[in-house]
PDB file of C-alpha atoms in Angstrom:
ATOM      1  CA  SER Q   1       9.741 -10.495 -10.235  1.00 87.00           C
ATOM      2  CA  TYR Q   2       5.994 -10.230 -10.668  1.00 93.00           C
ATOM      3  CA  GLU Q   3       4.658  -7.192 -12.503  1.00 95.00           C
ATOM      4  CA  LEU Q   4       1.241  -5.532 -12.595  1.00 97.00           C
ATOM      5  CA  THR Q   5       0.167  -3.363 -15.520  1.00 98.00           C
ATOM      6  CA  GLN Q   6      -2.452  -0.624 -15.257  1.00 98.00           C
ATOM      7  CA  PRO Q   7      -3.542   1.978 -17.812  1.00 98.00           C
ATOM      8  CA  LEU Q   8      -2.148   5.408 -17.011  1.00 98.00           C
ATOM      9  CA  SER Q   9      -5.536   7.046 -17.225  1.00 98.00           C
ATOM     10  CA  VAL Q  10      -9.236   6.283 -17.541  1.00 98.00           C
ATOM     11  CA  SER Q  11     -11.996   8.785 -18.189  1.00 98.00           C
ATOM     12  CA  VAL Q  12     -15.680   8.349 -17.423  1.00 98.00           C
ATOM     13  CA  ALA Q  13     -18.712  10.548 -17.816  1.00 98.00           C
ATOM     14  CA  LEU Q  14     -20.506  11.593 -14.667  1.00 97.00           C
ATOM     15  CA  GLY Q  15     -22.986   8.900 -13.680  1.00 97.00           C
ATOM     16  CA  GLN Q  16     -21.528   6.278 -15.996  1.00 98.00           C
ATOM     17  CA  THR Q  17     -19.460   3.175 -15.261  1.00 98.00           C
ATOM     18  CA  ALA Q  18     -15.669   3.213 -15.052  1.00 98.00           C
ATOM     19  CA  ARG Q  19     -13.545   0.115 -15.370  1.00 98.00           C
ATOM     20  CA  ILE Q  20      -9.897   0.065 -14.365  1.00 98.00           C
ATOM     21  CA  THR Q  21      -7.866  -2.974 -15.289  1.00 98.00           C
ATOM     22  CA  CYS Q  22      -4.833  -4.567 -13.678  1.00 98.00           C
ATOM     23  CA  GLY Q  23      -2.908  -7.077 -15.753  1.00 98.00           C
ATOM     24  CA  GLY Q  24      -0.539  -9.747 -14.528  1.00 97.00           C
ATOM     25  CA  ASN Q  25       0.539 -13.254 -15.422  1.00 96.00           C
ATOM     26  CA  ASN Q  26      -2.201 -15.575 -14.147  1.00 96.00           C
ATOM     27  CA  ILE Q  27      -3.370 -12.862 -11.776  1.00 96.00           C
ATOM     28  CA  GLY Q  28      -6.594 -14.790 -11.390  1.00 96.00           C
ATOM     29  CA  SER Q  29      -4.742 -17.163  -9.075  1.00 94.00           C
ATOM     30  CA  LYS Q  30      -3.857 -14.332  -6.698  1.00 93.00           C
ATOM     31  CA  ASN Q  31      -5.835 -12.135  -4.339  1.00 94.00           C
ATOM     32  CA  VAL Q  32      -6.026  -8.598  -5.714  1.00 96.00           C
ATOM     33  CA  HIS Q  33      -6.509  -5.531  -3.561  1.00 97.00           C
ATOM     34  CA  TRP Q  34      -7.421  -2.040  -4.773  1.00 98.00           C
ATOM     35  CA  TYR Q  35      -6.596   1.327  -3.222  1.00 98.00           C
ATOM     36  CA  GLN Q  36      -7.912   4.804  -3.938  1.00 98.00           C
ATOM     37  CA  GLN Q  37      -5.591   7.767  -3.429  1.00 98.00           C
ATOM     38  CA  LYS Q  38      -6.702  11.383  -3.659  1.00 98.00           C
ATOM     39  CA  PRO Q  39      -4.155  14.200  -3.994  1.00 96.00           C
ATOM     40  CA  GLY Q  40      -2.199  14.821  -0.820  1.00 96.00           C
ATOM     41  CA  GLN Q  41      -3.837  11.917   1.003  1.00 98.00           C
ATOM     42  CA  ALA Q  42      -2.858   8.417   2.020  1.00 98.00           C
ATOM     43  CA  PRO Q  43      -4.267   5.499   0.035  1.00 98.00           C
ATOM     44  CA  VAL Q  44      -7.568   4.006   1.126  1.00 98.00           C
ATOM     45  CA  LEU Q  45      -8.490   0.349   0.647  1.00 98.00           C
ATOM     46  CA  VAL Q  46     -11.600   0.081  -1.536  1.00 98.00           C
ATOM     47  CA  ILE Q  47     -11.586  -3.602  -2.557  1.00 98.00           C
ATOM     48  CA  TYR Q  48      -9.817  -6.563  -0.952  1.00 97.00           C
ATOM     49  CA  ARG Q  49      -9.425 -10.123  -2.099  1.00 96.00           C
ATOM     50  CA  ASP Q  50     -10.703  -9.434  -5.605  1.00 97.00           C
ATOM     51  CA  SER Q  51     -14.259  -8.378  -4.845  1.00 97.00           C
ATOM     52  CA  ASN Q  52     -14.826  -7.563  -1.177  1.00 96.00           C
ATOM     53  CA  ARG Q  53     -15.646  -4.068   0.046  1.00 98.00           C
ATOM     54  CA  PRO Q  54     -14.404  -2.805   3.417  1.00 96.00           C
ATOM     55  CA  SER Q  55     -16.920  -1.212   5.718  1.00 96.00           C
ATOM     56  CA  GLY Q  56     -17.779   2.299   4.575  1.00 96.00           C
ATOM     57  CA  ILE Q  57     -16.971   1.784   0.896  1.00 98.00           C
ATOM     58  CA  PRO Q  58     -20.018   2.396  -1.338  1.00 97.00           C
ATOM     59  CA  GLU Q  59     -21.613  -0.506  -3.174  1.00 97.00           C
ATOM     60  CA  ARG Q  60     -20.792   1.345  -6.388  1.00 98.00           C
ATOM     61  CA  PHE Q  61     -17.274  -0.083  -6.049  1.00 98.00           C
ATOM     62  CA  SER Q  62     -16.868  -3.672  -7.154  1.00 98.00           C
ATOM     63  CA  GLY Q  63     -14.092  -5.936  -8.350  1.00 98.00           C
ATOM     64  CA  SER Q  64     -13.464  -9.064 -10.349  1.00 98.00           C
ATOM     65  CA  ASN Q  65     -10.446 -11.179 -11.175  1.00 98.00           C
ATOM     66  CA  SER Q  66      -9.933 -13.884 -13.766  1.00 98.00           C
ATOM     67  CA  GLY Q  67      -7.210 -15.127 -16.054  1.00 98.00           C
ATOM     68  CA  ASN Q  68      -4.636 -12.414 -16.599  1.00 98.00           C
ATOM     69  CA  THR Q  69      -6.799  -9.418 -15.683  1.00 98.00           C
ATOM     70  CA  ALA Q  70      -8.365  -7.995 -12.540  1.00 98.00           C
ATOM     71  CA  THR Q  71     -10.899  -5.200 -12.870  1.00 98.00           C
ATOM     72  CA  LEU Q  72     -12.120  -2.482 -10.544  1.00 98.00           C
ATOM     73  CA  THR Q  73     -15.557  -1.249 -11.545  1.00 98.00           C
ATOM     74  CA  ILE Q  74     -17.028   2.017 -10.329  1.00 98.00           C
ATOM     75  CA  SER Q  75     -20.717   2.390 -11.123  1.00 98.00           C
ATOM     76  CA  ARG Q  76     -22.558   5.703 -11.295  1.00 98.00           C
ATOM     77  CA  ALA Q  77     -19.281   7.576 -11.143  1.00 98.00           C
ATOM     78  CA  GLN Q  78     -19.245  10.743  -9.074  1.00 97.00           C
ATOM     79  CA  ALA Q  79     -16.915  13.729  -9.084  1.00 97.00           C
ATOM     80  CA  GLY Q  80     -15.629  12.559  -5.712  1.00 97.00           C
ATOM     81  CA  ASP Q  81     -14.353   9.339  -7.304  1.00 98.00           C
ATOM     82  CA  GLU Q  82     -11.642  11.244  -9.149  1.00 98.00           C
ATOM     83  CA  ALA Q  83      -8.411   9.816  -7.809  1.00 98.00           C
ATOM     84  CA  ASP Q  84      -5.501   7.531  -8.523  1.00 98.00           C
ATOM     85  CA  TYR Q  85      -6.256   3.839  -8.173  1.00 98.00           C
ATOM     86  CA  TYR Q  86      -3.672   1.141  -7.465  1.00 98.00           C
ATOM     87  CA  CYS Q  87      -3.964  -2.616  -7.591  1.00 98.00           C
ATOM     88  CA  GLN Q  88      -1.791  -4.770  -5.334  1.00 97.00           C
ATOM     89  CA  VAL Q  89      -0.966  -8.438  -4.903  1.00 96.00           C
ATOM     90  CA  TRP Q  90       1.391 -10.576  -2.859  1.00 93.00           C
ATOM     91  CA  ASP Q  91       3.871 -12.543  -4.913  1.00 88.00           C
ATOM     92  CA  SER Q  92       4.554 -15.842  -3.148  1.00 79.00           C
ATOM     93  CA  SER Q  93       3.096 -14.309   0.035  1.00 67.00           C
ATOM     94  CA  THR Q  94       6.342 -12.540   0.795  1.00 80.00           C
ATOM     95  CA  ALA Q  95       6.729  -9.781  -1.754  1.00 90.00           C
ATOM     96  CA  GLY Q  96       4.261  -6.965  -2.151  1.00 94.00           C
ATOM     97  CA  VAL Q  97       3.665  -5.636  -5.635  1.00 96.00           C
ATOM     98  CA  PHE Q  98       1.729  -2.541  -6.663  1.00 97.00           C
ATOM     99  CA  GLY Q  99       0.545  -1.652 -10.105  1.00 98.00           C
ATOM    100  CA  GLY Q 100       1.731   1.620 -11.564  1.00 98.00           C
ATOM    101  CA  GLY Q 101      -1.553   3.356 -10.819  1.00 98.00           C
ATOM    102  CA  THR Q 102      -4.425   4.702 -12.918  1.00 98.00           C
ATOM    103  CA  LYS Q 103      -5.691   8.261 -12.832  1.00 98.00           C
ATOM    104  CA  LEU Q 104      -9.473   8.336 -13.021  1.00 98.00           C
ATOM    105  CA  THR Q 105     -11.042  11.474 -14.476  1.00 98.00           C
ATOM    106  CA  VAL Q 106     -14.780  12.064 -14.165  1.00 97.00           C
ATOM    107  CA  LEU Q 107     -15.999  14.271 -16.999  1.00 95.00           C
TER     108      LEU Q 107
ATOM    109  CA  GLN F   1     -10.022   3.385  16.332  1.00 91.00           C
ATOM    110  CA  LEU F   2      -6.534   2.312  15.370  1.00 94.00           C
ATOM    111  CA  GLN F   3      -4.284   5.057  14.042  1.00 97.00           C
ATOM    112  CA  LEU F   4      -0.738   5.075  12.677  1.00 98.00           C
ATOM    113  CA  GLN F   5       1.624   8.041  12.744  1.00 98.00           C
ATOM    114  CA  GLU F   6       5.001   8.236  11.029  1.00 98.00           C
ATOM    115  CA  SER F   7       7.801  10.296  12.530  1.00 98.00           C
ATOM    116  CA  GLY F   8      11.414  11.030  11.717  1.00 96.00           C
ATOM    117  CA  PRO F   9      13.734  13.501   9.987  1.00 96.00           C
ATOM    118  CA  GLY F  10      12.380  15.186   6.897  1.00 96.00           C
ATOM    119  CA  LEU F  11      15.858  15.706   5.459  1.00 98.00           C
ATOM    120  CA  VAL F  12      18.618  13.115   5.174  1.00 98.00           C
ATOM    121  CA  LYS F  13      22.033  13.538   3.603  1.00 98.00           C
ATOM    122  CA  PRO F  14      23.184  11.268   0.780  1.00 97.00           C
ATOM    123  CA  SER F  15      24.972   8.094   1.931  1.00 97.00           C
ATOM    124  CA  GLU F  16      23.432   8.367   5.404  1.00 98.00           C
ATOM    125  CA  THR F  17      20.711   6.196   6.959  1.00 98.00           C
ATOM    126  CA  LEU F  18      17.046   7.127   6.832  1.00 98.00           C
ATOM    127  CA  SER F  19      15.257   6.226  10.077  1.00 98.00           C
ATOM    128  CA  LEU F  20      11.503   6.401  10.555  1.00 98.00           C
ATOM    129  CA  THR F  21       9.176   5.261  13.306  1.00 98.00           C
ATOM    130  CA  CYS F  22       5.501   4.400  13.110  1.00 98.00           C
ATOM    131  CA  THR F  23       3.550   4.772  16.339  1.00 97.00           C
ATOM    132  CA  VAL F  24       0.402   2.688  16.666  1.00 96.00           C
ATOM    133  CA  SER F  25      -2.385   4.113  18.825  1.00 96.00           C
ATOM    134  CA  GLY F  26      -5.837   2.822  19.655  1.00 94.00           C
ATOM    135  CA  GLY F  27      -4.751  -0.801  19.518  1.00 91.00           C
ATOM    136  CA  SER F  28      -1.923  -3.201  20.186  1.00 90.00           C
ATOM    137  CA  ILE F  29       0.884  -3.922  17.778  1.00 92.00           C
ATOM    138  CA  SER F  30       1.175  -7.369  19.349  1.00 90.00           C
ATOM    139  CA  SER F  31      -1.508  -9.327  17.529  1.00 87.00           C
ATOM    140  CA  SER F  32      -1.100 -12.382  15.391  1.00 87.00           C
ATOM    141  CA  SER F  33      -3.998 -11.165  13.269  1.00 90.00           C
ATOM    142  CA  TYR F  34      -1.991  -8.364  11.718  1.00 93.00           C
ATOM    143  CA  TYR F  35       1.270  -7.480  10.066  1.00 94.00           C
ATOM    144  CA  TRP F  36       2.959  -4.106   9.666  1.00 96.00           C
ATOM    145  CA  GLY F  37       4.505  -2.568   6.597  1.00 97.00           C
ATOM    146  CA  TRP F  38       6.239   0.363   4.964  1.00 98.00           C
ATOM    147  CA  ILE F  39       5.362   1.743   1.545  1.00 98.00           C
ATOM    148  CA  ARG F  40       6.840   4.771  -0.201  1.00 98.00           C
ATOM    149  CA  GLN F  41       5.837   7.084  -3.023  1.00 98.00           C
ATOM    150  CA  PRO F  42       8.344   9.301  -4.865  1.00 98.00           C
ATOM    151  CA  PRO F  43       6.959  12.696  -5.884  1.00 97.00           C
ATOM    152  CA  GLY F  44       4.531  12.311  -8.768  1.00 96.00           C
ATOM    153  CA  LYS F  45       5.020   8.553  -8.946  1.00 98.00           C
ATOM    154  CA  GLY F  46       3.331   5.367  -7.804  1.00 98.00           C
ATOM    155  CA  LEU F  47       3.415   3.283  -4.655  1.00 98.00           C
ATOM    156  CA  GLU F  48       6.346   0.999  -3.864  1.00 98.00           C
ATOM    157  CA  TRP F  49       6.253  -1.691  -1.186  1.00 97.00           C
ATOM    158  CA  ILE F  50       9.367  -1.520   0.984  1.00 97.00           C
ATOM    159  CA  GLY F  51       8.831  -4.347   3.414  1.00 96.00           C
ATOM    160  CA  SER F  52       6.717  -5.964   6.104  1.00 94.00           C
ATOM    161  CA  ILE F  53       7.106  -7.535   9.529  1.00 93.00           C
ATOM    162  CA  TYR F  54       4.869 -10.237  10.924  1.00 89.00           C
ATOM    163  CA  TYR F  55       3.818 -11.004  14.486  1.00 81.00           C
ATOM    164  CA  SER F  56       6.325 -13.866  14.463  1.00 81.00           C
ATOM    165  CA  GLY F  57       9.100 -11.374  13.864  1.00 85.00           C
ATOM    166  CA  SER F  58       9.650 -12.537  10.301  1.00 89.00           C
ATOM    167  CA  THR F  59      10.548  -9.768   7.915  1.00 92.00           C
ATOM    168  CA  TYR F  60      10.127  -9.559   4.162  1.00 92.00           C
ATOM    169  CA  TYR F  61      11.702  -6.917   1.995  1.00 94.00           C
ATOM    170  CA  ASN F  62      11.434  -5.640  -1.544  1.00 95.00           C
ATOM    171  CA  PRO F  63      14.234  -7.449  -3.388  1.00 93.00           C
ATOM    172  CA  SER F  64      15.368  -4.183  -4.953  1.00 94.00           C
ATOM    173  CA  LEU F  65      15.920  -2.653  -1.489  1.00 96.00           C
ATOM    174  CA  LYS F  66      16.690  -5.725   0.583  1.00 95.00           C
ATOM    175  CA  SER F  67      20.394  -5.020   1.057  1.00 96.00           C
ATOM    176  CA  ARG F  68      19.657  -1.611   2.565  1.00 98.00           C
ATOM    177  CA  VAL F  69      16.453  -2.133   4.571  1.00 98.00           C
ATOM    178  CA  THR F  70      15.750  -3.167   8.142  1.00 98.00           C
ATOM    179  CA  ILE F  71      12.286  -3.239   9.731  1.00 97.00           C
ATOM    180  CA  SER F  72      11.872  -3.898  13.438  1.00 96.00           C
ATOM    181  CA  VAL F  73       9.201  -3.777  16.123  1.00 94.00           C
ATOM    182  CA  ASP F  74       9.295  -2.370  19.650  1.00 93.00           C
ATOM    183  CA  THR F  75       6.271  -3.851  21.396  1.00 91.00           C
ATOM    184  CA  SER F  76       6.967  -1.953  24.628  1.00 92.00           C
ATOM    185  CA  LYS F  77       6.428   1.317  22.766  1.00 94.00           C
ATOM    186  CA  ASN F  78       3.788   0.003  20.332  1.00 94.00           C
ATOM    187  CA  GLN F  79       5.990   1.110  17.477  1.00 95.00           C
ATOM    188  CA  PHE F  80       7.700  -0.310  14.441  1.00 96.00           C
ATOM    189  CA  SER F  81      10.597   1.217  12.565  1.00 97.00           C
ATOM    190  CA  LEU F  82      12.265   1.484   9.187  1.00 98.00           C
ATOM    191  CA  LYS F  83      15.941   1.955   8.498  1.00 98.00           C
ATOM    192  CA  LEU F  84      17.190   2.504   4.957  1.00 98.00           C
ATOM    193  CA  SER F  85      20.930   2.836   4.579  1.00 98.00           C
ATOM    194  CA  SER F  86      23.142   4.494   1.976  1.00 98.00           C
ATOM    195  CA  VAL F  87      20.361   6.720   0.706  1.00 98.00           C
ATOM    196  CA  THR F  88      20.495   8.671  -2.537  1.00 98.00           C
ATOM    197  CA  ALA F  89      18.220  11.220  -4.163  1.00 98.00           C
ATOM    198  CA  ALA F  90      16.226   8.312  -5.586  1.00 98.00           C
ATOM    199  CA  ASP F  91      15.040   7.553  -2.051  1.00 98.00           C
ATOM    200  CA  THR F  92      13.274  10.911  -1.790  1.00 98.00           C
ATOM    201  CA  ALA F  93       9.624  10.058  -1.247  1.00 98.00           C
ATOM    202  CA  VAL F  94       6.596  10.135   1.005  1.00 98.00           C
ATOM    203  CA  TYR F  95       6.944   7.182   3.351  1.00 98.00           C
ATOM    204  CA  TYR F  96       3.813   5.483   4.655  1.00 98.00           C
ATOM    205  CA  CYS F  97       3.430   2.943   7.412  1.00 98.00           C
ATOM    206  CA  ALA F  98       0.434   0.658   7.243  1.00 98.00           C
ATOM    207  CA  ARG F  99      -1.324  -2.240   8.920  1.00 97.00           C
ATOM    208  CA  GLY F 100      -2.419  -5.333   7.101  1.00 94.00           C
ATOM    209  CA  TRP F 101      -4.322  -8.345   8.298  1.00 91.00           C
ATOM    210  CA  MET F 102      -3.181 -11.912   8.035  1.00 85.00           C
ATOM    211  CA  VAL F 103      -5.434 -14.169   5.974  1.00 84.00           C
ATOM    212  CA  THR F 104      -3.627 -17.184   7.418  1.00 82.00           C
ATOM    213  CA  ALA F 105      -0.591 -17.455   9.667  1.00 75.00           C
ATOM    214  CA  THR F 106       1.669 -17.080   6.645  1.00 78.00           C
ATOM    215  CA  ALA F 107      -0.450 -15.310   4.046  1.00 83.00           C
ATOM    216  CA  PRO F 108      -0.870 -11.531   4.237  1.00 88.00           C
ATOM    217  CA  GLY F 109      -3.977  -9.701   3.128  1.00 91.00           C
ATOM    218  CA  ALA F 110      -4.492  -6.080   2.173  1.00 95.00           C
ATOM    219  CA  PHE F 111      -3.216  -2.973   3.914  1.00 97.00           C
ATOM    220  CA  ASP F 112      -6.367  -1.737   5.633  1.00 96.00           C
ATOM    221  CA  ILE F 113      -5.082   1.168   7.730  1.00 97.00           C
ATOM    222  CA  TRP F 114      -2.457   3.693   6.628  1.00 98.00           C
ATOM    223  CA  GLY F 115      -0.611   6.513   8.316  1.00 98.00           C
ATOM    224  CA  GLN F 116      -0.830   9.980   6.805  1.00 98.00           C
ATOM    225  CA  GLY F 117       2.690   9.680   5.393  1.00 98.00           C
ATOM    226  CA  THR F 118       5.849  11.666   5.950  1.00 98.00           C
ATOM    227  CA  MET F 119       7.973  13.337   3.286  1.00 98.00           C
ATOM    228  CA  VAL F 120      11.663  12.515   3.354  1.00 98.00           C
ATOM    229  CA  THR F 121      14.072  14.405   1.133  1.00 98.00           C
ATOM    230  CA  VAL F 122      17.585  13.186   0.473  1.00 98.00           C
ATOM    231  CA  SER F 123      19.842  16.146  -0.156  1.00 97.00           C
ATOM    232  CA  SER F 124      23.094  17.606   1.032  1.00 95.00           C
TER     233      SER F 124
END
């Protein structure tokens, strides 16, 4: 089965740029989606199909995907960006796979 | 605006069947543009995809749960449901229902709308 690997935690200084990676075998050939989850809340889609932002998501959120790594980039990080972030792909279009999640801390 | 709401027992005994329903409001469940799914999250852990059902009625399940899972749709009630049999303590989790859009007729996209989630505890 397909596996996605994320770092357990990432820290970023207030106002700086955070990068959260999602590793998988030839993940660049798949569409990667990213979700933000704050404590006690349901996940929220922040990036779909590698680099597209849903309506209402700030431009500070961006994504890229190439080779074996997809990356979620959060520019000008704010305290409100503190959350868990999950990447997700479809393996063969019929099996959903989530990464283990990354806790983002804004210092 | 489309909303999803999970409902069902918060406590299930070991070896019994967990049954949850997701009610869709503000839109129709009968659209070929979307699919419907269940995702769960054990306490303090990450997200796990359980399964999805497409407009065509096709269902796809997590291989690790496939033998125990059934997802179905009731279009007359604008609801879809999850049944997970022979539960154990390892099935204790927050269960989310979610909507995703279809990129093509056979290729799913992201989950764009989620329910608030419902906690299910497996215990005697």
